[in-house]
Coordinates of C-alpha atoms (C1' of nucleotides) in Angstrom, one line a residue:
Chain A
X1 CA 13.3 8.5 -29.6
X2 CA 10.4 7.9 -31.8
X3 CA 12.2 4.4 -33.3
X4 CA 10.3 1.9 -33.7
X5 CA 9.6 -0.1 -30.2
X6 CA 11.5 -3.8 -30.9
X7 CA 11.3 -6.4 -28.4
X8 CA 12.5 -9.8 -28.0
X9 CA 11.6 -13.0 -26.1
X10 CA 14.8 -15.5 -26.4
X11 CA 14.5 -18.6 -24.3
X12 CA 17.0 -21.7 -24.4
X13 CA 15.1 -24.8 -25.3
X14 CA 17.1 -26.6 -22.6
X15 CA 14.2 -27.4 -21.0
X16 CA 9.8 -26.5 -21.3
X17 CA 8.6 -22.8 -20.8
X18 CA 8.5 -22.6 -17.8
X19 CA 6.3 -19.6 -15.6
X20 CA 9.1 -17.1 -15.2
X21 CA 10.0 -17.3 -18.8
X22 CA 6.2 -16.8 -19.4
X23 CA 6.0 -14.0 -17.4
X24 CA 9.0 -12.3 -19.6
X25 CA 7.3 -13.1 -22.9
X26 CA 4.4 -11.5 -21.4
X27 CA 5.6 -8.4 -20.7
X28 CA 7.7 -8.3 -23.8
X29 CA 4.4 -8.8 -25.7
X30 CA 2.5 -6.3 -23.5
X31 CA 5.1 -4.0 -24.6
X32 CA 5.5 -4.6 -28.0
X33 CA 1.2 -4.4 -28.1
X34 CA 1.0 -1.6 -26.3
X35 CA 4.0 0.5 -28.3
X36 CA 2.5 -0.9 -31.6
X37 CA 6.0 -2.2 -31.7
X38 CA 7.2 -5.9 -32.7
X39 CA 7.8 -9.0 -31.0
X40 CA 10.4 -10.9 -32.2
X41 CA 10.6 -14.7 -31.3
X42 CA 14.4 -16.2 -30.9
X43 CA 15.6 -19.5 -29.5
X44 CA 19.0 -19.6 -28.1
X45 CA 20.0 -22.8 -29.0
X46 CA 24.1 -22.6 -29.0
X47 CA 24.2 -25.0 -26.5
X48 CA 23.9 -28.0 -28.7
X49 CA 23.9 -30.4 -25.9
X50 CA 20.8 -29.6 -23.8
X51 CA 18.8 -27.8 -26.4
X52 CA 16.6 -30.0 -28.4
X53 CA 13.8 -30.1 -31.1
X54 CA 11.6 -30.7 -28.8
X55 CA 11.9 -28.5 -26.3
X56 CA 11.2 -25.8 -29.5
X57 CA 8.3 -26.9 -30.3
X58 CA 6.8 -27.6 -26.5
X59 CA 7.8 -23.8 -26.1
X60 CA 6.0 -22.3 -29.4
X61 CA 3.1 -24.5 -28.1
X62 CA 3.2 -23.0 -24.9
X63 CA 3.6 -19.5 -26.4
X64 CA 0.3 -20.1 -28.7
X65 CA -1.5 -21.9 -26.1
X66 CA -0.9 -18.4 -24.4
X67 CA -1.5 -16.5 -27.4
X68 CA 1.6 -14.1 -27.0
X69 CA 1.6 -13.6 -30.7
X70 CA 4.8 -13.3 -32.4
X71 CA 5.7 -10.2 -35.6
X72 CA 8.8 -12.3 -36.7
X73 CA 10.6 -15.5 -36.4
X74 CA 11.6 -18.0 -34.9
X75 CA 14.8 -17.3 -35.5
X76 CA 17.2 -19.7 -34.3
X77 CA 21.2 -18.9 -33.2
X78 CA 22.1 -22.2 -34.6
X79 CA 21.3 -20.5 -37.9
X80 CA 23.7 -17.2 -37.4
X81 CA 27.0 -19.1 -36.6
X82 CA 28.5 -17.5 -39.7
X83 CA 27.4 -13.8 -38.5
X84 CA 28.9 -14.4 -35.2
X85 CA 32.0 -15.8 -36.6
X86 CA 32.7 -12.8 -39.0
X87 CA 31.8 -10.4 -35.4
X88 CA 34.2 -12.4 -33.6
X89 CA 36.9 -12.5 -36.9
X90 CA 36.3 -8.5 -36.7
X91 CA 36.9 -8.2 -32.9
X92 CA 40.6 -10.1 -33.1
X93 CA 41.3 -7.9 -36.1
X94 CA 40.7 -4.6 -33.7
X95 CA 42.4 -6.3 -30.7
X96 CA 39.7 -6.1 -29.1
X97 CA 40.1 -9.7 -28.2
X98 CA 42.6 -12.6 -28.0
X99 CA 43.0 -16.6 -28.4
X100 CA 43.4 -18.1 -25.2
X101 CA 45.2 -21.4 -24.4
X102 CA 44.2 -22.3 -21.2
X103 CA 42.2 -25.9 -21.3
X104 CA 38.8 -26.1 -19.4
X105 CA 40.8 -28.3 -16.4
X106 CA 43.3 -25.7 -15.5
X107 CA 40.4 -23.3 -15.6
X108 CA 38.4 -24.9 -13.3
X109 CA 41.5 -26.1 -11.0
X110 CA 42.2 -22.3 -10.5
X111 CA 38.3 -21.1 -9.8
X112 CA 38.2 -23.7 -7.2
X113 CA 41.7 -22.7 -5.7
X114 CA 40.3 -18.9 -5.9
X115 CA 36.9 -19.6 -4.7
X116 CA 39.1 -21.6 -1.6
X117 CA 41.2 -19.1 -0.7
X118 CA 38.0 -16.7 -0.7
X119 CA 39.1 -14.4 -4.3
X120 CA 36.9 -13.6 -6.6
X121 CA 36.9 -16.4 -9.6
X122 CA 38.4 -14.2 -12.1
X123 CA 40.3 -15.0 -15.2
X124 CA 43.5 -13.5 -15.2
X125 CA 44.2 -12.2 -18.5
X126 CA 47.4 -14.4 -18.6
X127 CA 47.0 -15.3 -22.9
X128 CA 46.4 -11.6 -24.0
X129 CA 49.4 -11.0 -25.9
X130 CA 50.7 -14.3 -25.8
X131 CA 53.9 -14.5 -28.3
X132 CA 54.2 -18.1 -28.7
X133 CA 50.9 -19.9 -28.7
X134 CA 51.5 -23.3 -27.2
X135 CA 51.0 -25.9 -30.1
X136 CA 48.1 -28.5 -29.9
X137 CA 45.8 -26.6 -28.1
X138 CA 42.7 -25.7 -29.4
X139 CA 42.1 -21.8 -28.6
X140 CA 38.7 -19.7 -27.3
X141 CA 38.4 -16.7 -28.1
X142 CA 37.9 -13.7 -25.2
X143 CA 36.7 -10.6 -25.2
X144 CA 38.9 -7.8 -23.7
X145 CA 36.7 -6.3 -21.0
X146 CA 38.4 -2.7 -19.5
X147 CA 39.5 -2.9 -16.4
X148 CA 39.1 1.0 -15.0
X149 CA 36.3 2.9 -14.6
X150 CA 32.4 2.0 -14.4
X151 CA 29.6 0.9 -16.8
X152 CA 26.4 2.5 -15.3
X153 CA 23.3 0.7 -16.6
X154 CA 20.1 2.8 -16.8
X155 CA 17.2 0.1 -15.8
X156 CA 13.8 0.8 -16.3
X157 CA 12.8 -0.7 -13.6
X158 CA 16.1 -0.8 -11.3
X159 CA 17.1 2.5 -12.0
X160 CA 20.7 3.1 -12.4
X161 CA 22.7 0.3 -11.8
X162 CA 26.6 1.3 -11.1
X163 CA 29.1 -1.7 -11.8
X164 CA 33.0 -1.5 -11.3
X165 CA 35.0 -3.0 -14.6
X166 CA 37.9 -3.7 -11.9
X167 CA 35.1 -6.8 -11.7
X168 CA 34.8 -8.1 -15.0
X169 CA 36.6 -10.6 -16.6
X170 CA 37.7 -11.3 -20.4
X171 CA 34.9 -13.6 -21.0
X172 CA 34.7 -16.4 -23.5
X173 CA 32.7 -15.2 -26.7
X174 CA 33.8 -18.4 -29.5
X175 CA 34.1 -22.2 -27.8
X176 CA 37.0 -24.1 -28.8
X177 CA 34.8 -26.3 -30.8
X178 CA 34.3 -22.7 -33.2
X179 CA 30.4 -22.5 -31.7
X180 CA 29.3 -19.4 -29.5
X181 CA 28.8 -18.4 -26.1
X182 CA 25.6 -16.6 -25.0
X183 CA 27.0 -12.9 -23.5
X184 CA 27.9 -12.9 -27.3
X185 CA 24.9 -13.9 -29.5
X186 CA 22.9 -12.1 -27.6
X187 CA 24.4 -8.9 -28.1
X188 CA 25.3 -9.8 -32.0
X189 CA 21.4 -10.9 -32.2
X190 CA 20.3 -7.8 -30.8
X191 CA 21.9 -5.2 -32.8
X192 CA 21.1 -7.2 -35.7
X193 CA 17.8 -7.5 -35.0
X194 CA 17.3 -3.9 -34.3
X195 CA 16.1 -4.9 -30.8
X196 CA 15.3 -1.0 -28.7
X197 CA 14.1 -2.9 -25.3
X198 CA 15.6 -6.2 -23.7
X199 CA 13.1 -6.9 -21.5
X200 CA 14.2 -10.0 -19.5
X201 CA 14.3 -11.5 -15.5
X202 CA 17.0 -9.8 -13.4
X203 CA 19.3 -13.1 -13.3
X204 CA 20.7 -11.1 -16.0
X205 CA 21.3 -7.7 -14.7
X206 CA 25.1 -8.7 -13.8
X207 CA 25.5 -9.9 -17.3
X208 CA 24.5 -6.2 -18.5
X209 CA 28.2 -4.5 -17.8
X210 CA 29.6 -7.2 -20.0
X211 CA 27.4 -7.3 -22.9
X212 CA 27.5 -3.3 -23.1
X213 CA 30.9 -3.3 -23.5
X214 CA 30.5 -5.7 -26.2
X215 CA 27.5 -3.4 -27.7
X216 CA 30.1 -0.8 -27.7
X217 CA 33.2 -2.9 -29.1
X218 CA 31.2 -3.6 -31.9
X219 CA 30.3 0.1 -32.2
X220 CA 26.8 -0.1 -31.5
X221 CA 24.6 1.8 -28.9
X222 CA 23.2 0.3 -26.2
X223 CA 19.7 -0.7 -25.9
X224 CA 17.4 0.1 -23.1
X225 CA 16.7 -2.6 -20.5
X226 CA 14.3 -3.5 -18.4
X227 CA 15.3 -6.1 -15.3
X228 CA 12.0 -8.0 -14.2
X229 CA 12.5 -9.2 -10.6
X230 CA 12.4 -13.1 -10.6
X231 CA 9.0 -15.5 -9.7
X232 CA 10.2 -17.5 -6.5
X233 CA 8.5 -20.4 -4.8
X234 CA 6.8 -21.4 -1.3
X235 CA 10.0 -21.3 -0.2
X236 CA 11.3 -18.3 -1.8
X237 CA 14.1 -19.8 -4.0
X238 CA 14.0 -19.5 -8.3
X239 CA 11.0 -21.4 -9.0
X240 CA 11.9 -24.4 -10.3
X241 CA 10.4 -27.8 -10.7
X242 CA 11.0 -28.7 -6.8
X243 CA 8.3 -26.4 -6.5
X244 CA 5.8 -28.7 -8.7
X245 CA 4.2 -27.5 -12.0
X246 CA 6.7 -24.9 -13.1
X247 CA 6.1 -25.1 -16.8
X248 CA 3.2 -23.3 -18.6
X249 CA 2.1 -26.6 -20.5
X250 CA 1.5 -28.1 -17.1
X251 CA -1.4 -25.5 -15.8
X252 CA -2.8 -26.2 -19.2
X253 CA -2.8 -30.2 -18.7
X254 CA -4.6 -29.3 -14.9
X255 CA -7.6 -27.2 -16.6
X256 CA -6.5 -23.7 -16.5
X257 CA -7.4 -20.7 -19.0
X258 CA -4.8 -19.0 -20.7
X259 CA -6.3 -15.8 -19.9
X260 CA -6.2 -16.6 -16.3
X261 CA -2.6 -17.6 -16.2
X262 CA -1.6 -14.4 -18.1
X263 CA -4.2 -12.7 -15.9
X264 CA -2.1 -14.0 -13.0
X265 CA 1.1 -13.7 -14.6
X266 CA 0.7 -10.4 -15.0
X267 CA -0.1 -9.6 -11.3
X268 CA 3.2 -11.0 -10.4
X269 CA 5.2 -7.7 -10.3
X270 CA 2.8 -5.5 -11.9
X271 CA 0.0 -3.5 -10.9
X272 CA -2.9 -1.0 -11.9
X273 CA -4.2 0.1 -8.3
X274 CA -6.3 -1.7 -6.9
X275 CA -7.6 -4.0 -10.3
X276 CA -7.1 -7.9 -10.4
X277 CA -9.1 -8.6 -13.5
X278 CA -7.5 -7.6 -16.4
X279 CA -9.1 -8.8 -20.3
X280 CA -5.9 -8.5 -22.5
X281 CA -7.0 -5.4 -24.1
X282 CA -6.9 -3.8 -20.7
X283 CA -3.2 -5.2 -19.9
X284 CA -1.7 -4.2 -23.2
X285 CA -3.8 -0.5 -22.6
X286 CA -2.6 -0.2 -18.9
X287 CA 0.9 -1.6 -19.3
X288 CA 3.8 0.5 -18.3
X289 CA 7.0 -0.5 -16.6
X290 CA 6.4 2.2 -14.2
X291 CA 4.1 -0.3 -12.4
X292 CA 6.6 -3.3 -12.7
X293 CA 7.8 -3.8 -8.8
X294 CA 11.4 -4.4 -8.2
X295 CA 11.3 -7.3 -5.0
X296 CA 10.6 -10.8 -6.5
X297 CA 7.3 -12.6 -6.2
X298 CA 6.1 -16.0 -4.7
X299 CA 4.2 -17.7 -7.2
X300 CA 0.7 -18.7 -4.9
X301 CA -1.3 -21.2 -6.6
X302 CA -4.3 -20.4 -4.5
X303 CA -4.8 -17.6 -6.2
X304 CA -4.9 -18.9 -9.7
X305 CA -7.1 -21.1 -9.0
X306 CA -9.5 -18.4 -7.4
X307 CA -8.4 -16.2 -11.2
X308 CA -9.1 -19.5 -13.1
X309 CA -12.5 -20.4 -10.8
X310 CA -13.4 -16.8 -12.2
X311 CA -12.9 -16.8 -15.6
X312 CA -14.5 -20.6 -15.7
X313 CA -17.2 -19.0 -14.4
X314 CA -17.0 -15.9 -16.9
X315 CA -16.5 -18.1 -19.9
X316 CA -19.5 -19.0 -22.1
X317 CA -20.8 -22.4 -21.8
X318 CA -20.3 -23.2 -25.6
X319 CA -16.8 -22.3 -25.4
X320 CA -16.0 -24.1 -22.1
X321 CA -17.6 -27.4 -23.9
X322 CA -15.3 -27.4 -26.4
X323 CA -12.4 -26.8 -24.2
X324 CA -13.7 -29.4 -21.8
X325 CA -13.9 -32.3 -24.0
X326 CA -10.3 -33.4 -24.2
X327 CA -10.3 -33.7 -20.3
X328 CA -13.4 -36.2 -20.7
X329 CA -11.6 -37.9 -23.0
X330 CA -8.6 -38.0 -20.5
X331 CA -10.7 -38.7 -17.7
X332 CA -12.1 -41.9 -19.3
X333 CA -15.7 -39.9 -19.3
X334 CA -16.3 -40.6 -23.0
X335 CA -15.0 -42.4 -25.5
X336 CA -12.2 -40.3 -28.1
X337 CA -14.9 -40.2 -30.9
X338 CA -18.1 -39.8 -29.3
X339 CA -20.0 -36.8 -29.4
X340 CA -22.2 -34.9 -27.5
X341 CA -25.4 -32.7 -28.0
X342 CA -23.9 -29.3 -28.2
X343 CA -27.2 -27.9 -27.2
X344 CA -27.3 -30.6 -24.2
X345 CA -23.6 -30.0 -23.1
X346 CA -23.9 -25.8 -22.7
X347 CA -26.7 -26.4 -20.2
X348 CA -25.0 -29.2 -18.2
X349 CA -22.1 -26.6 -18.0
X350 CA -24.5 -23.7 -17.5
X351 CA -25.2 -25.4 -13.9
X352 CA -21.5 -26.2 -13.4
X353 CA -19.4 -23.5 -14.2
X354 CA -19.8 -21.3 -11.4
X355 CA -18.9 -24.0 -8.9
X356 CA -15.8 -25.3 -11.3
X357 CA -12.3 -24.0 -10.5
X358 CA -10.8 -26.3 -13.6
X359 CA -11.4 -27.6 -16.8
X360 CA -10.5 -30.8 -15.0
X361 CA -13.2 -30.1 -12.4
X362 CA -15.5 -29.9 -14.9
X363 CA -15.4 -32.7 -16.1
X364 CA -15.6 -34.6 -13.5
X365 CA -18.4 -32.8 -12.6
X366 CA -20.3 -33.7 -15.6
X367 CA -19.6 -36.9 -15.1
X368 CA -22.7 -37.9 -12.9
X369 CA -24.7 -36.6 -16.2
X370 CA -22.8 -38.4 -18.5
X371 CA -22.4 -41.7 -17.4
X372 CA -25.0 -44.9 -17.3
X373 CA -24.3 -46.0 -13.8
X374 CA -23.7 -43.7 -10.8
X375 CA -21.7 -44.7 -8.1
X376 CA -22.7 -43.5 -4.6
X377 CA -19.9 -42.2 -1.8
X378 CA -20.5 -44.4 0.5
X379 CA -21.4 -42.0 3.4
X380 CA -23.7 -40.0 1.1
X381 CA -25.6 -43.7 0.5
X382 CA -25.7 -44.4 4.4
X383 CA -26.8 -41.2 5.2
X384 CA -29.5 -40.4 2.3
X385 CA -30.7 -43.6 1.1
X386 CA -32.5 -45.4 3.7
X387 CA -36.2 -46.6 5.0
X388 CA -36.7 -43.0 6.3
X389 CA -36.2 -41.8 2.6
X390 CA -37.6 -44.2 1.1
X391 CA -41.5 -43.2 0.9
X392 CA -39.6 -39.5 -0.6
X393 CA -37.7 -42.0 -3.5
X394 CA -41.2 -44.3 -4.2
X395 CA -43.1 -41.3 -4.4
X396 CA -40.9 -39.0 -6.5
X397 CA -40.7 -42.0 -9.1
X398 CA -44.7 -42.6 -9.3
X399 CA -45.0 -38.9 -9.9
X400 CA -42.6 -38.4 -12.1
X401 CA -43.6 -41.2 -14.8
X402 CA -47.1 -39.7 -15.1
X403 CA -45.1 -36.2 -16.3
X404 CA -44.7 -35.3 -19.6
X405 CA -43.2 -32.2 -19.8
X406 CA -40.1 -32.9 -17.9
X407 CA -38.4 -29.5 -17.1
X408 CA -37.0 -27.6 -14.2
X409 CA -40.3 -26.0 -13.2
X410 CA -42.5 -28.8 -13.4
X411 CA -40.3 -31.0 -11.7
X412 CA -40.5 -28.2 -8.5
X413 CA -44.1 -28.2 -8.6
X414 CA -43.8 -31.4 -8.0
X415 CA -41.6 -31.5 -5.3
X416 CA -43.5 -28.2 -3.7
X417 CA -46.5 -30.7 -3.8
X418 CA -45.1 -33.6 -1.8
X419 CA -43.4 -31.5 0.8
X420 CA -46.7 -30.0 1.6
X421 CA -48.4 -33.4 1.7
X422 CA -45.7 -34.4 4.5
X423 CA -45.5 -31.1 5.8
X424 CA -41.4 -31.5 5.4
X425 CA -38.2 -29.6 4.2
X426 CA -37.2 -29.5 0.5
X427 CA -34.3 -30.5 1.9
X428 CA -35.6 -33.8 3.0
X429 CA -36.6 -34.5 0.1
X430 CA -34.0 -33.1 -2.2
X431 CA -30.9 -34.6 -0.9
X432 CA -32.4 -38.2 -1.2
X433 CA -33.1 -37.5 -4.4
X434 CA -29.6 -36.1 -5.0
X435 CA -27.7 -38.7 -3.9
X436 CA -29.8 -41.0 -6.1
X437 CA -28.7 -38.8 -9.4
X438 CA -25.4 -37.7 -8.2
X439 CA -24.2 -39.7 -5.9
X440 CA -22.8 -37.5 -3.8
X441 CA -24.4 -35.1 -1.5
X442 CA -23.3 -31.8 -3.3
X443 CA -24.5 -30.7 -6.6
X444 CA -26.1 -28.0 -9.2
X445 CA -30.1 -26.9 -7.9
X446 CA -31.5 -30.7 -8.1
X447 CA -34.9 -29.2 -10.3
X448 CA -31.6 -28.6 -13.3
X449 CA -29.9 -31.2 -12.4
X450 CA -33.4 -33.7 -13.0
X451 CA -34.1 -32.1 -16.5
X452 CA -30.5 -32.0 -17.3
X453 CA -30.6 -35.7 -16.6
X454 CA -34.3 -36.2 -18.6
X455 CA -37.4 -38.8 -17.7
X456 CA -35.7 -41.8 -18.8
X457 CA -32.2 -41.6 -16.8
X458 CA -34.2 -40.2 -13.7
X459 CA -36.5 -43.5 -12.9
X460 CA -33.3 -45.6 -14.0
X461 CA -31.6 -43.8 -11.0
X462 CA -34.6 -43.4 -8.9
X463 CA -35.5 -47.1 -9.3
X464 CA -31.7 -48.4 -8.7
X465 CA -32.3 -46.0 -5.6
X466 CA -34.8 -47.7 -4.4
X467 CA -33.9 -51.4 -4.7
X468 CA -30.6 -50.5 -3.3
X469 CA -32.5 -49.5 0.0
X470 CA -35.0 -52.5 -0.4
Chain B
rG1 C1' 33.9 -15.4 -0.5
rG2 C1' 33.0 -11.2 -4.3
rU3 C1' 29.4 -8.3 -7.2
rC4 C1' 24.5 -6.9 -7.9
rC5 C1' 19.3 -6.7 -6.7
rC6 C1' 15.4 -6.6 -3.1
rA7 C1' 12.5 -5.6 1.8
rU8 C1' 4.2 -3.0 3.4
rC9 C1' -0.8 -8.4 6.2
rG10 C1' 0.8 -15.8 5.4
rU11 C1' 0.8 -14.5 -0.3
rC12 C1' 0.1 -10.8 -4.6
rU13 C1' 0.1 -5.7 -4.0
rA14 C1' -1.8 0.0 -3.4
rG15 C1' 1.0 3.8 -1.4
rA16 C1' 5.5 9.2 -5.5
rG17 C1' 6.7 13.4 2.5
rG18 C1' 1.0 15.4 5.4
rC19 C1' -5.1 12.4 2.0
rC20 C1' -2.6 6.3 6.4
rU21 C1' -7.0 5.2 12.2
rA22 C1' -1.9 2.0 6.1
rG23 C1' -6.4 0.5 1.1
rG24 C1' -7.6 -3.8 -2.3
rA25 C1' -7.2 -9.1 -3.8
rC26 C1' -6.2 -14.5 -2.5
rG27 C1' -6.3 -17.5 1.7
rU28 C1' -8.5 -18.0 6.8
rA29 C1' -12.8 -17.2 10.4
rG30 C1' -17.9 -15.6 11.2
rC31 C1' -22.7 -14.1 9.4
rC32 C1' -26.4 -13.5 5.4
rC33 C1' -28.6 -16.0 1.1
rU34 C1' -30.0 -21.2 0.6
rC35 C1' -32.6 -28.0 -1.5
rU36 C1' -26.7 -29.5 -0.9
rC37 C1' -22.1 -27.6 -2.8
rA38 C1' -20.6 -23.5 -5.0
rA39 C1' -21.2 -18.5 -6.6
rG40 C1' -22.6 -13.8 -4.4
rG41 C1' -23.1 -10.1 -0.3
rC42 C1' -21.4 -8.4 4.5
rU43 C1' -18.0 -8.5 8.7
rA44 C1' -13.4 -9.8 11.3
rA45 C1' -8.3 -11.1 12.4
rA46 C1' -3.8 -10.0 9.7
rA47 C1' 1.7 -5.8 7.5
rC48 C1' 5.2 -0.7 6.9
rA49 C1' 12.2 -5.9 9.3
rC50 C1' 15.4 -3.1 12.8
rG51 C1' 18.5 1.3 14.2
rG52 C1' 20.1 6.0 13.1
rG53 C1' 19.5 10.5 10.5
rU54 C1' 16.9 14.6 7.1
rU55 C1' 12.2 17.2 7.9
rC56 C1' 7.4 21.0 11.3
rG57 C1' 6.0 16.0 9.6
rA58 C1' 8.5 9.6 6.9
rA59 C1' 5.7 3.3 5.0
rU60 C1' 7.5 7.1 1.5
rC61 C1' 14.1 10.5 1.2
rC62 C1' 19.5 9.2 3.0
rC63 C1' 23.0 5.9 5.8
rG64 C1' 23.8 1.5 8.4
rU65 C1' 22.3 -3.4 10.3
rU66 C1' 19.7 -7.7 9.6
rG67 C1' 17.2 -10.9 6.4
rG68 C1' 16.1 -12.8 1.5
rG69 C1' 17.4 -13.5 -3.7
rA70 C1' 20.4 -13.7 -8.2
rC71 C1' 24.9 -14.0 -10.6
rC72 C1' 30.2 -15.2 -10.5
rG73 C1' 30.9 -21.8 -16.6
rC74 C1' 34.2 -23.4 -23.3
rC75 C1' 25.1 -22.9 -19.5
rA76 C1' 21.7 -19.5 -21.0

RNA sequence: GGUCCCAUCGUCUAGAGGCCUAGGACGUAGCCCUCUCAAGGCUAAAACACGGGUUCGAAUCCCGUUGGGACCGCCA
């Protein structure tokens, strides 16, 4: 009981991690952190048709863009033929399963005749103890599954789960073509691996009976499992990618934080009262599968956006600059290659942050401070630069070439100054002045927004402005 | 069709028989703040699927109904 805690994440690189195979890594992480256990990456790859190099390596990217940290591998099934082959060798020795004859067509014509007539596809048992194997005919192999009884599975977050064997089926551990099937590696994998947890989405909990008995056939114990309920879309089927961005790599491509994904990710199906903000340390601390729900999620993208508004805002302006420089590069902002003034950058985001919901919003957002040549939105151009805003446009230039010391409190004084002279609102004067910078009508505090700009990109703007009314 | 899982505001959830006049968060609406937009603050509308039990008492336990989901491959 005081083993070691072992865990295991063990996609199929059939396709890129997507977000409910994040959310299992996560908690398989959470748990290996928060045991002081270890995290063992594996990738299924037995299916030699759909998995692909690729697919690997966008899935380790994924899982370090996340930073679920991994004690040991990746260890890849691939690798292991030769231990499953001598499991499955041992297996026919014991009779505890068979070759079977039956060709993949004759298969399939009787699921479809049984799934017709409204039975239960179930494969008969019709080659166990076959005398005369039928010649030319590659064989599988199949696992004899007992047929009385009941397996109980003990979930730790389903409870107990009661199966009938009368329901299970000799499945197929060794393809004709001599490769293995999944319900087998994973089990072979797992007790060689020393894994104590499987920690995986409840798709699998019907596959649990079955691999036990194969856990016990090879005369291992059973591990303990944990069934997470599944992350669903809008329209409450397995998210997939009819539901748009369903892989992890995607959110990263639209501007979000790792933290605030696993932030979010974590919030699907788990809870610590009433908390939504969770650092890491916090999660691993507080994690416990006592607080994993059992009814599947809807994965709701307004609300990672609010998480990832929130920990844009949170982040440090230094750090967001660096993160935000590929998505000006992207956005055709700057040139790949050109730099900017660190210094110069962290204030520009310092006014932006709290108002940015993306990486990608930022960006865009420091475009009007970047660029040479605003472009005005049309409506903001008909309804701030005009003759009655003109004298405001004149005037803020004249003043503002005779000031040196061009920062943020200056610059109000010299506002505060002209609204008193035409007894007006800041906000006749500002918004003129904002669309000249900007424009657009919404922005940072204009007084930041003027210094962030400085003296010489001002009365560029203020003067293009101005002959744009005139 | 069979097996299994699930069921609290639109969504994520709190709730371990009396603390529930069902709490929080996102979203929505309104107000405050305000140079605009945000951020922030305050307020509001919004849920225990249904029916039976058990109990002095049920969102909470049991059964059933309904609804949703997953799985039933020489995929994983």
């Amino acid at each position: 009981m005081t083993e070691k805690v072992r865990v295991r994440f063990a996609p199929s690189p059939t396709g890129h991690l997507h977000l409910g195979g994040a959310r299992t890594a996560l908690f398989n992480w959470l748990y290996a952190r928060h045991t002081k256990g270890t995290f063992i990456l594996r990738i299924e790859d037995t299916d030699r048709t759909r998995s692909t190099e690729e697919y690997i390596e966008s899935i380790i990217e994924s899982l370090k863009w996340l930073k679920f940290d991994w004690d040991e591998g990746p260890y890849r099934q691939t690798d292991r033929f030769e231990i499953y082959r001598s499991y499955a060798k041992k297996l026919l020795k014991e009779d505890k399963a068979y070759y079977c004859y039956c060709s993949p067509e004759e298969l399939e014509r009787r699921r479809t005749e049984a799934l017709a007539q409204g039975r239960p596809p179930k494969y008969d048992g019709r080659c166990k103890g076959l005398k005369e194997p039928p010649t030319g005919r590659i064989p599988v192999i199949r696992f004899i599954m007992p047929q009385e009884g009941e397996t109980i599975v003990e979930d730790l977050i389903k409870g107990r789960v009661v199966f009938e064997n009368a329901n299970l089926d000799d499945l197929i551990i060794m393809r004709s073509d001599g490769t293995p099937t999944y319900n087998f590696t994973v089990v072979v994998d797992d007790v060689d691996m020393n894994i104590t947890h499987v920690i995986r989405g409840d798709d699998h909990l019907n596959n649990t009976p079955k691999q036990i008995h194969i856990y016990r056939a090879l005369g291992y114990d059973v591990p303990l499992f944990a069934h997470l309920p599944m992350i669903l879309g809008a329209d409450k089927t397995r998210l997939s990618k009819r539901h748009g961005a369903a892989s992890a790599l995607a959110y990263k491509e639209m501007g979000y934080l790792p933290d605030a994904l696993v932030n979010y990710l974590a919030r699907l199906g788990w809870s610590y009262g009433d908390q939504e903000v969770f650092s890491r340390a916090e999660l691993i601390q507080y994690f416990s599968f006592e607080n994993v729900g059992e009814s599947p999620a809807i994965f709701n993208t307004e609300k990672l956006l609010w998480l990832n508004g929130f920990y844009v805002n949170k982040s440090r302006p230094e750090e967001l600059g660096e993160l935000v420089i590929p998505f000006l590069i992207k956005e055709k902002i700057i040139r790949e290659g050109r730099t900017l003034d660190k210094d110069w950058l962290s204030k520009a985001i310092m006014t932006l942050k709290e108002r940015s919901k993306t990486l990608v919003e930022l960006a865009n957002s420091l475009k009007y401070y970047i660029v040479e040549e605003v472009e005005y939105e049309p409506k903001a151009k008909d309804k701030f630069l005009n003759e009655k805003t003109l004298i405001y446009l004149v005037e803020v230039n004249e003043e503002f070439e005779k000031l040196e010391d061009f920062v943020a409190p200056e610059i109000e004084k010299i506002f505060k100054a002209l609204i008193e002279r035409h007894d007006t609102k800041l906000a006749d004067i500002a918004q003129p002045v904002r669309v000249a910078m900007t424009g657009k009508t919404e922005s940072p505090g204009i007084f930041d927004v003027l210094e962030i700009l400085g003296k010489e990109k001002v009365l560029r703007r203020l003067e293009k402005a101005i002959k744009t009314i005139g």
